[in-house]
Amino acid sequence: LLGKRISAAELRRQLRAHDTVEDGVELTTDDDDSFHAGRAVELSIHSTDVEDFARRYATALGFPTAITEDIALAAWLHDVGKADRRFQILLRGGSEIAFFKNETPLAKSAMPSGAKAAQHIAAKKSGYPARGRHEVQSVAMIEKHMEAIRAKAHDLDLVLHLVASHHGHCRPLAPVVVDDLPVDVVLPGHRSATFGLIDFGPTSSKQDLHRLESPLADRFWRLVGKYGWLELCWLEATLRLADHRASQHEQETEGAT
């Protein structure tokens, strides 16, 4: 690739000219700010939005139909791990009462990204494990319901990896998470206009996918061999950017919930 060389200072100036912060919310982060967005968004809405963006991006990029649909499938499934009851309480500011009043699964919290103290209190009150990764729980839920997903996928390895890596982890190893008080995570009625309905039954939050013998690393290397280093990064980026743009769209649209 050939391009005009520019200085680091000029690169910073150009990046500042294309700020990704909307209404004080960092929409393209891969850390906890990605779900503290200042406006609550239901999981079903976010899943549909990301699926739509991912399919449009993959189509515009000219990917084969099978790969396009696998990216869209991963987009629809990428956040099902957020159904963890503790994560839902975290998204409600740590309030179990708010959760019991309305148990509709959320993907985004109404807490602003800058409210770090409130986020810390919410996390502590929720009981969600420190450094917990919802995308790893999503993978565990897909693996628990493998046959239902297999029927919808062309390359099941690719779907699982895209879900696992959509926040930049699991390439190839997942972060270590200690969950001393695991819960069963359920998500009934997860619906897509394209992929139909899946009822995710109980899947333990103690999935231990950070262990060296977990399938994540072998899956990653198989995909590198199949698609290539850069090509796999391209597929990952398509889903991650679809997630970012869907989040931006949701925050700019009144009545996201």
PDB file of C-alpha atoms in Angstrom:
ATOM      1  CA  LEU A   1       0.000   0.000   0.000  1.00  0.00           C
ATOM      2  CA  LEU A   2       1.387   3.381  -1.030  1.00  0.00           C
ATOM      3  CA  GLY A   3       0.266   6.611   0.567  1.00  0.00           C
ATOM      4  CA  LYS A   4       1.394  10.111   1.360  1.00  0.00           C
ATOM      5  CA  ARG A   5       3.584  10.193   4.469  1.00  0.00           C
ATOM      6  CA  ILE A   6       2.375  12.648   7.109  1.00  0.00           C
ATOM      7  CA  SER A   7       3.756  13.627  10.479  1.00  0.00           C
ATOM      8  CA  ALA A   8       2.369  12.359  13.784  1.00  0.00           C
ATOM      9  CA  ALA A   9       1.168  15.884  14.612  1.00  0.00           C
ATOM     10  CA  GLU A  10      -0.728  16.126  11.324  1.00  0.00           C
ATOM     11  CA  LEU A  11      -2.276  12.691  11.901  1.00  0.00           C
ATOM     12  CA  ARG A  12      -3.506  13.799  15.334  1.00  0.00           C
ATOM     13  CA  ARG A  13      -4.955  16.982  13.814  1.00  0.00           C
ATOM     14  CA  GLN A  14      -6.829  15.025  11.173  1.00  0.00           C
ATOM     15  CA  LEU A  15      -8.175  12.545  13.715  1.00  0.00           C
ATOM     16  CA  ARG A  16      -9.418  15.374  15.926  1.00  0.00           C
ATOM     17  CA  ALA A  17     -11.267  16.755  12.907  1.00  0.00           C
ATOM     18  CA  HIS A  18     -13.298  13.530  12.794  1.00  0.00           C
ATOM     19  CA  ASP A  19     -14.265  13.239  16.449  1.00  0.00           C
ATOM     20  CA  THR A  20     -16.266  10.119  17.307  1.00  0.00           C
ATOM     21  CA  VAL A  21     -17.732  11.535  20.520  1.00  0.00           C
ATOM     22  CA  GLU A  22     -21.454  12.229  20.259  1.00  0.00           C
ATOM     23  CA  ASP A  23     -23.122  14.151  23.088  1.00  0.00           C
ATOM     24  CA  GLY A  24     -20.167  13.367  25.355  1.00  0.00           C
ATOM     25  CA  VAL A  25     -20.380   9.614  24.708  1.00  0.00           C
ATOM     26  CA  GLU A  26     -17.474   7.705  23.208  1.00  0.00           C
ATOM     27  CA  LEU A  27     -19.211   5.482  20.697  1.00  0.00           C
ATOM     28  CA  THR A  28     -16.263   3.594  19.257  1.00  0.00           C
ATOM     29  CA  THR A  29     -14.548   2.400  22.417  1.00  0.00           C
ATOM     30  CA  ASP A  30     -14.064  -1.249  23.270  1.00  0.00           C
ATOM     31  CA  ASP A  31     -14.069  -0.694  27.027  1.00  0.00           C
ATOM     32  CA  ASP A  32     -16.979  -0.219  29.434  1.00  0.00           C
ATOM     33  CA  ASP A  33     -17.976   3.093  27.817  1.00  0.00           C
ATOM     34  CA  SER A  34     -19.397   1.039  24.963  1.00  0.00           C
ATOM     35  CA  PHE A  35     -22.446   0.132  27.037  1.00  0.00           C
ATOM     36  CA  HIS A  36     -22.761   3.246  29.233  1.00  0.00           C
ATOM     37  CA  ALA A  37     -24.206   5.384  26.482  1.00  0.00           C
ATOM     38  CA  GLY A  38     -26.484   7.920  28.184  1.00  0.00           C
ATOM     39  CA  ARG A  39     -29.634   6.397  26.702  1.00  0.00           C
ATOM     40  CA  ALA A  40     -31.019   2.929  27.400  1.00  0.00           C
ATOM     41  CA  VAL A  41     -31.341   0.670  24.355  1.00  0.00           C
ATOM     42  CA  GLU A  42     -33.073  -2.697  24.377  1.00  0.00           C
ATOM     43  CA  LEU A  43     -30.977  -5.724  23.437  1.00  0.00           C
ATOM     44  CA  SER A  44     -33.455  -6.779  20.747  1.00  0.00           C
ATOM     45  CA  ILE A  45     -33.240  -3.359  19.071  1.00  0.00           C
ATOM     46  CA  HIS A  46     -29.456  -3.214  19.222  1.00  0.00           C
ATOM     47  CA  SER A  47     -29.091  -6.766  17.873  1.00  0.00           C
ATOM     48  CA  THR A  48     -31.354  -5.950  14.927  1.00  0.00           C
ATOM     49  CA  ASP A  49     -29.551  -2.675  14.239  1.00  0.00           C
ATOM     50  CA  VAL A  50     -26.093  -4.270  14.243  1.00  0.00           C
ATOM     51  CA  GLU A  51     -27.303  -7.123  12.034  1.00  0.00           C
ATOM     52  CA  ASP A  52     -28.647  -4.575   9.547  1.00  0.00           C
ATOM     53  CA  PHE A  53     -25.484  -2.452   9.503  1.00  0.00           C
ATOM     54  CA  ALA A  54     -23.253  -5.525   9.233  1.00  0.00           C
ATOM     55  CA  ARG A  55     -25.180  -6.958   6.286  1.00  0.00           C
ATOM     56  CA  ARG A  56     -25.151  -3.627   4.458  1.00  0.00           C
ATOM     57  CA  TYR A  57     -21.427  -3.140   5.049  1.00  0.00           C
ATOM     58  CA  ALA A  58     -20.521  -6.674   3.971  1.00  0.00           C
ATOM     59  CA  THR A  59     -22.678  -6.359   0.850  1.00  0.00           C
ATOM     60  CA  ALA A  60     -21.122  -3.021  -0.059  1.00  0.00           C
ATOM     61  CA  LEU A  61     -17.655  -4.542   0.374  1.00  0.00           C
ATOM     62  CA  GLY A  62     -18.514  -7.251  -2.134  1.00  0.00           C
ATOM     63  CA  PHE A  63     -18.118 -10.220   0.198  1.00  0.00           C
ATOM     64  CA  PRO A  64     -19.578 -13.533  -0.994  1.00  0.00           C
ATOM     65  CA  THR A  65     -23.160 -14.120   0.114  1.00  0.00           C
ATOM     66  CA  ALA A  66     -22.148 -16.870   2.557  1.00  0.00           C
ATOM     67  CA  ILE A  67     -19.617 -14.643   4.341  1.00  0.00           C
ATOM     68  CA  THR A  68     -22.028 -11.698   4.323  1.00  0.00           C
ATOM     69  CA  GLU A  69     -24.716 -13.768   6.024  1.00  0.00           C
ATOM     70  CA  ASP A  70     -22.258 -15.200   8.559  1.00  0.00           C
ATOM     71  CA  ILE A  71     -21.179 -11.666   9.517  1.00  0.00           C
ATOM     72  CA  ALA A  72     -24.842 -10.689   9.861  1.00  0.00           C
ATOM     73  CA  LEU A  73     -25.520 -13.804  11.967  1.00  0.00           C
ATOM     74  CA  ALA A  74     -22.612 -12.971  14.264  1.00  0.00           C
ATOM     75  CA  ALA A  75     -23.933  -9.414  14.508  1.00  0.00           C
ATOM     76  CA  TRP A  76     -27.342 -10.653  15.607  1.00  0.00           C
ATOM     77  CA  LEU A  77     -25.775 -12.916  18.242  1.00  0.00           C
ATOM     78  CA  HIS A  78     -22.874 -10.753  19.407  1.00  0.00           C
ATOM     79  CA  ASP A  79     -24.443  -9.405  22.619  1.00  0.00           C
ATOM     80  CA  VAL A  80     -26.653 -12.256  23.840  1.00  0.00           C
ATOM     81  CA  GLY A  81     -24.270 -12.676  26.796  1.00  0.00           C
ATOM     82  CA  LYS A  82     -25.525  -9.346  28.140  1.00  0.00           C
ATOM     83  CA  ALA A  83     -28.640 -11.223  29.278  1.00  0.00           C
ATOM     84  CA  ASP A  84     -26.708 -12.147  32.452  1.00  0.00           C
ATOM     85  CA  ARG A  85     -28.993 -10.949  35.258  1.00  0.00           C
ATOM     86  CA  ARG A  86     -26.079  -9.247  37.017  1.00  0.00           C
ATOM     87  CA  PHE A  87     -25.112  -7.369  33.870  1.00  0.00           C
ATOM     88  CA  GLN A  88     -28.702  -6.195  33.483  1.00  0.00           C
ATOM     89  CA  ILE A  89     -28.669  -4.877  37.047  1.00  0.00           C
ATOM     90  CA  LEU A  90     -25.364  -3.135  36.295  1.00  0.00           C
ATOM     91  CA  LEU A  91     -26.986  -1.428  33.292  1.00  0.00           C
ATOM     92  CA  ARG A  92     -29.715  -0.180  35.632  1.00  0.00           C
ATOM     93  CA  GLY A  93     -27.260   1.551  37.918  1.00  0.00           C
ATOM     94  CA  GLY A  94     -26.981  -1.443  40.249  1.00  0.00           C
ATOM     95  CA  SER A  95     -30.679  -1.336  41.157  1.00  0.00           C
ATOM     96  CA  GLU A  96     -32.372  -4.722  41.533  1.00  0.00           C
ATOM     97  CA  ILE A  97     -35.673  -2.909  41.994  1.00  0.00           C
ATOM     98  CA  ALA A  98     -35.354  -1.273  38.576  1.00  0.00           C
ATOM     99  CA  PHE A  99     -34.587  -4.682  37.089  1.00  0.00           C
ATOM    100  CA  PHE A 100     -37.580  -6.378  38.711  1.00  0.00           C
ATOM    101  CA  LYS A 101     -39.859  -3.543  37.544  1.00  0.00           C
ATOM    102  CA  ASN A 102     -38.823  -4.145  33.929  1.00  0.00           C
ATOM    103  CA  GLU A 103     -36.743  -7.200  33.048  1.00  0.00           C
ATOM    104  CA  THR A 104     -36.601  -6.420  29.318  1.00  0.00           C
ATOM    105  CA  PRO A 105     -32.951  -7.138  28.393  1.00  0.00           C
ATOM    106  CA  LEU A 106     -30.939  -4.012  27.658  1.00  0.00           C
ATOM    107  CA  ALA A 107     -27.829  -3.630  25.530  1.00  0.00           C
ATOM    108  CA  LYS A 108     -27.017  -0.071  26.601  1.00  0.00           C
ATOM    109  CA  SER A 109     -27.255   1.762  29.899  1.00  0.00           C
ATOM    110  CA  ALA A 110     -28.790   5.180  30.437  1.00  0.00           C
ATOM    111  CA  MET A 111     -25.782   6.123  32.586  1.00  0.00           C
ATOM    112  CA  PRO A 112     -23.447   8.584  30.826  1.00  0.00           C
ATOM    113  CA  SER A 113     -19.987   7.323  29.961  1.00  0.00           C
ATOM    114  CA  GLY A 114     -18.331   9.986  32.096  1.00  0.00           C
ATOM    115  CA  ALA A 115     -20.067   8.962  35.326  1.00  0.00           C
ATOM    116  CA  LYS A 116     -17.195   6.748  36.470  1.00  0.00           C
ATOM    117  CA  ALA A 117     -18.049   6.808  40.170  1.00  0.00           C
ATOM    118  CA  ALA A 118     -21.662   5.820  39.506  1.00  0.00           C
ATOM    119  CA  GLN A 119     -20.504   3.070  37.157  1.00  0.00           C
ATOM    120  CA  HIS A 120     -18.142   1.695  39.800  1.00  0.00           C
ATOM    121  CA  ILE A 121     -20.938   1.630  42.381  1.00  0.00           C
ATOM    122  CA  ALA A 122     -23.314  -0.022  39.895  1.00  0.00           C
ATOM    123  CA  ALA A 123     -20.770  -2.715  39.060  1.00  0.00           C
ATOM    124  CA  LYS A 124     -20.125  -3.450  42.732  1.00  0.00           C
ATOM    125  CA  LYS A 125     -23.823  -3.623  43.620  1.00  0.00           C
ATOM    126  CA  SER A 126     -24.654  -5.803  40.619  1.00  0.00           C
ATOM    127  CA  GLY A 127     -22.303  -8.657  41.562  1.00  0.00           C
ATOM    128  CA  TYR A 128     -21.053  -8.880  37.979  1.00  0.00           C
ATOM    129  CA  PRO A 129     -17.502 -10.302  38.075  1.00  0.00           C
ATOM    130  CA  ALA A 130     -14.621  -7.876  37.704  1.00  0.00           C
ATOM    131  CA  ARG A 131     -13.422  -7.649  34.092  1.00  0.00           C
ATOM    132  CA  GLY A 132     -16.289  -9.879  33.009  1.00  0.00           C
ATOM    133  CA  ARG A 133     -16.666 -10.172  29.238  1.00  0.00           C
ATOM    134  CA  HIS A 134     -20.197 -10.356  27.887  1.00  0.00           C
ATOM    135  CA  GLU A 135     -18.925 -11.407  24.440  1.00  0.00           C
ATOM    136  CA  VAL A 136     -17.287 -14.522  25.926  1.00  0.00           C
ATOM    137  CA  GLN A 137     -20.598 -15.389  27.581  1.00  0.00           C
ATOM    138  CA  SER A 138     -22.240 -14.916  24.174  1.00  0.00           C
ATOM    139  CA  VAL A 139     -19.886 -17.549  22.759  1.00  0.00           C
ATOM    140  CA  ALA A 140     -20.724 -19.931  25.616  1.00  0.00           C
ATOM    141  CA  MET A 141     -24.438 -19.500  24.921  1.00  0.00           C
ATOM    142  CA  ILE A 142     -23.976 -20.146  21.210  1.00  0.00           C
ATOM    143  CA  GLU A 143     -21.911 -23.266  21.956  1.00  0.00           C
ATOM    144  CA  LYS A 144     -24.634 -24.500  24.330  1.00  0.00           C
ATOM    145  CA  HIS A 145     -27.164 -24.145  21.484  1.00  0.00           C
ATOM    146  CA  MET A 146     -24.781 -25.173  18.718  1.00  0.00           C
ATOM    147  CA  GLU A 147     -27.193 -27.191  16.599  1.00  0.00           C
ATOM    148  CA  ALA A 148     -29.674 -24.326  16.312  1.00  0.00           C
ATOM    149  CA  ILE A 149     -26.880 -21.953  15.233  1.00  0.00           C
ATOM    150  CA  ARG A 150     -25.174 -24.493  12.963  1.00  0.00           C
ATOM    151  CA  ALA A 151     -28.321 -24.700  10.845  1.00  0.00           C
ATOM    152  CA  LYS A 152     -28.085 -20.952  10.179  1.00  0.00           C
ATOM    153  CA  ALA A 153     -24.315 -20.638   9.599  1.00  0.00           C
ATOM    154  CA  HIS A 154     -22.123 -21.354   6.590  1.00  0.00           C
ATOM    155  CA  ASP A 155     -18.864 -21.223   8.592  1.00  0.00           C
ATOM    156  CA  LEU A 156     -19.700 -21.756  12.248  1.00  0.00           C
ATOM    157  CA  ASP A 157     -16.082 -21.158  13.302  1.00  0.00           C
ATOM    158  CA  LEU A 158     -16.194 -17.705  11.712  1.00  0.00           C
ATOM    159  CA  VAL A 159     -19.466 -16.804  13.419  1.00  0.00           C
ATOM    160  CA  LEU A 160     -18.146 -17.841  16.829  1.00  0.00           C
ATOM    161  CA  HIS A 161     -14.868 -15.984  16.356  1.00  0.00           C
ATOM    162  CA  LEU A 162     -16.536 -12.773  15.192  1.00  0.00           C
ATOM    163  CA  VAL A 163     -18.759 -12.820  18.270  1.00  0.00           C
ATOM    164  CA  ALA A 164     -15.791 -13.503  20.554  1.00  0.00           C
ATOM    165  CA  SER A 165     -13.546 -10.835  19.032  1.00  0.00           C
ATOM    166  CA  HIS A 166     -15.957  -7.932  18.565  1.00  0.00           C
ATOM    167  CA  HIS A 167     -14.328  -6.008  21.447  1.00  0.00           C
ATOM    168  CA  GLY A 168     -10.783  -6.919  20.416  1.00  0.00           C
ATOM    169  CA  HIS A 169     -10.243  -9.899  22.736  1.00  0.00           C
ATOM    170  CA  CYS A 170      -9.991 -13.630  21.963  1.00  0.00           C
ATOM    171  CA  ARG A 171      -7.280 -13.241  19.313  1.00  0.00           C
ATOM    172  CA  PRO A 172      -6.629 -15.910  20.383  1.00  0.00           C
ATOM    173  CA  LEU A 173      -7.042 -15.838  24.190  1.00  0.00           C
ATOM    174  CA  ALA A 174      -9.880 -14.525  26.342  1.00  0.00           C
ATOM    175  CA  PRO A 175      -9.225 -12.394  29.438  1.00  0.00           C
ATOM    176  CA  VAL A 176      -9.130 -14.302  32.717  1.00  0.00           C
ATOM    177  CA  VAL A 177     -12.365 -13.821  34.677  1.00  0.00           C
ATOM    178  CA  VAL A 178     -12.976 -15.256  38.143  1.00  0.00           C
ATOM    179  CA  ASP A 179     -16.689 -15.869  38.677  1.00  0.00           C
ATOM    180  CA  ASP A 180     -17.039 -17.208  42.218  1.00  0.00           C
ATOM    181  CA  LEU A 181     -20.836 -16.916  42.250  1.00  0.00           C
ATOM    182  CA  PRO A 182     -21.885 -18.058  38.778  1.00  0.00           C
ATOM    183  CA  VAL A 183     -25.435 -17.758  37.500  1.00  0.00           C
ATOM    184  CA  ASP A 184     -27.398 -19.349  34.677  1.00  0.00           C
ATOM    185  CA  VAL A 185     -27.929 -16.938  31.797  1.00  0.00           C
ATOM    186  CA  VAL A 186     -31.121 -17.246  29.748  1.00  0.00           C
ATOM    187  CA  LEU A 187     -32.460 -15.249  26.818  1.00  0.00           C
ATOM    188  CA  PRO A 188     -35.831 -16.455  25.535  1.00  0.00           C
ATOM    189  CA  GLY A 189     -37.342 -15.136  22.349  1.00  0.00           C
ATOM    190  CA  HIS A 190     -34.229 -13.778  20.624  1.00  0.00           C
ATOM    191  CA  ARG A 191     -35.672 -12.982  17.204  1.00  0.00           C
ATOM    192  CA  SER A 192     -34.381 -11.920  13.792  1.00  0.00           C
ATOM    193  CA  ALA A 193     -36.423 -11.254  10.673  1.00  0.00           C
ATOM    194  CA  THR A 194     -33.806 -13.243   8.720  1.00  0.00           C
ATOM    195  CA  PHE A 195     -32.610 -15.906  11.145  1.00  0.00           C
ATOM    196  CA  GLY A 196     -35.830 -16.601  13.008  1.00  0.00           C
ATOM    197  CA  LEU A 197     -36.206 -17.289  16.722  1.00  0.00           C
ATOM    198  CA  ILE A 198     -33.875 -18.863  19.262  1.00  0.00           C
ATOM    199  CA  ASP A 199     -34.707 -19.494  22.902  1.00  0.00           C
ATOM    200  CA  PHE A 200     -31.393 -19.474  24.751  1.00  0.00           C
ATOM    201  CA  GLY A 201     -31.898 -21.759  27.730  1.00  0.00           C
ATOM    202  CA  PRO A 202     -29.743 -21.748  30.876  1.00  0.00           C
ATOM    203  CA  THR A 203     -26.009 -21.426  30.239  1.00  0.00           C
ATOM    204  CA  SER A 204     -23.652 -21.121  33.203  1.00  0.00           C
ATOM    205  CA  SER A 205     -21.648 -17.912  33.488  1.00  0.00           C
ATOM    206  CA  LYS A 206     -18.732 -20.056  34.666  1.00  0.00           C
ATOM    207  CA  GLN A 207     -17.724 -21.096  31.161  1.00  0.00           C
ATOM    208  CA  ASP A 208     -13.924 -20.995  31.752  1.00  0.00           C
ATOM    209  CA  LEU A 209     -13.266 -20.023  28.138  1.00  0.00           C
ATOM    210  CA  HIS A 210     -10.144 -18.171  29.310  1.00  0.00           C
ATOM    211  CA  ARG A 211      -8.446 -21.513  29.980  1.00  0.00           C
ATOM    212  CA  LEU A 212      -5.647 -22.563  27.625  1.00  0.00           C
ATOM    213  CA  GLU A 213      -7.514 -25.699  26.563  1.00  0.00           C
ATOM    214  CA  SER A 214     -10.607 -23.738  25.512  1.00  0.00           C
ATOM    215  CA  PRO A 215     -11.488 -23.883  21.788  1.00  0.00           C
ATOM    216  CA  LEU A 216     -10.901 -20.165  21.198  1.00  0.00           C
ATOM    217  CA  ALA A 217      -7.220 -20.370  20.248  1.00  0.00           C
ATOM    218  CA  ASP A 218      -7.518 -23.364  17.936  1.00  0.00           C
ATOM    219  CA  ARG A 219     -10.506 -21.724  16.222  1.00  0.00           C
ATOM    220  CA  PHE A 220      -8.543 -18.505  15.702  1.00  0.00           C
ATOM    221  CA  TRP A 221      -5.611 -20.305  14.073  1.00  0.00           C
ATOM    222  CA  ARG A 222      -7.906 -22.362  11.839  1.00  0.00           C
ATOM    223  CA  LEU A 223      -9.484 -19.155  10.586  1.00  0.00           C
ATOM    224  CA  VAL A 224      -6.107 -17.481  10.029  1.00  0.00           C
ATOM    225  CA  GLY A 225      -5.156 -20.477   7.907  1.00  0.00           C
ATOM    226  CA  LYS A 226      -8.445 -20.385   6.012  1.00  0.00           C
ATOM    227  CA  TYR A 227      -8.860 -16.635   5.407  1.00  0.00           C
ATOM    228  CA  GLY A 228      -5.399 -15.159   6.022  1.00  0.00           C
ATOM    229  CA  TRP A 229      -4.137 -12.689   8.633  1.00  0.00           C
ATOM    230  CA  LEU A 230      -5.356  -9.498   6.988  1.00  0.00           C
ATOM    231  CA  GLU A 231      -8.524 -10.971   5.575  1.00  0.00           C
ATOM    232  CA  LEU A 232      -9.641 -12.185   9.008  1.00  0.00           C
ATOM    233  CA  CYS A 233      -8.941  -8.724  10.440  1.00  0.00           C
ATOM    234  CA  TRP A 234     -11.093  -7.277   7.659  1.00  0.00           C
ATOM    235  CA  LEU A 235     -14.003  -9.545   8.574  1.00  0.00           C
ATOM    236  CA  GLU A 236     -13.605  -8.677  12.260  1.00  0.00           C
ATOM    237  CA  ALA A 237     -13.506  -4.954  11.464  1.00  0.00           C
ATOM    238  CA  THR A 238     -16.714  -5.165   9.448  1.00  0.00           C
ATOM    239  CA  LEU A 239     -18.665  -6.385  12.477  1.00  0.00           C
ATOM    240  CA  ARG A 240     -16.940  -4.074  14.956  1.00  0.00           C
ATOM    241  CA  LEU A 241     -17.621  -0.984  12.850  1.00  0.00           C
ATOM    242  CA  ALA A 242     -21.227  -2.081  12.305  1.00  0.00           C
ATOM    243  CA  ASP A 243     -21.557  -2.296  16.099  1.00  0.00           C
ATOM    244  CA  HIS A 244     -20.090   1.202  16.497  1.00  0.00           C
ATOM    245  CA  ARG A 245     -22.284   2.779  13.848  1.00  0.00           C
ATOM    246  CA  ALA A 246     -25.413   1.075  15.137  1.00  0.00           C
ATOM    247  CA  SER A 247     -24.638   2.439  18.614  1.00  0.00           C
ATOM    248  CA  GLN A 248     -24.195   5.910  17.168  1.00  0.00           C
ATOM    249  CA  HIS A 249     -27.478   5.628  15.275  1.00  0.00           C
ATOM    250  CA  GLU A 250     -29.300   4.530  18.437  1.00  0.00           C
ATOM    251  CA  GLN A 251     -27.977   7.449  20.462  1.00  0.00           C
ATOM    252  CA  GLU A 252     -28.987   9.913  17.761  1.00  0.00           C
ATOM    253  CA  THR A 253     -32.483   8.464  17.437  1.00  0.00           C
ATOM    254  CA  GLU A 254     -35.063   9.590  19.978  1.00  0.00           C
ATOM    255  CA  GLY A 255     -36.987   6.803  21.641  1.00  0.00           C
ATOM    256  CA  ALA A 256     -34.367   4.106  21.140  1.00  0.00           C
ATOM    257  CA  THR A 257     -36.178   2.014  23.717  1.00  0.00           C
TER     258      THR A 257
END
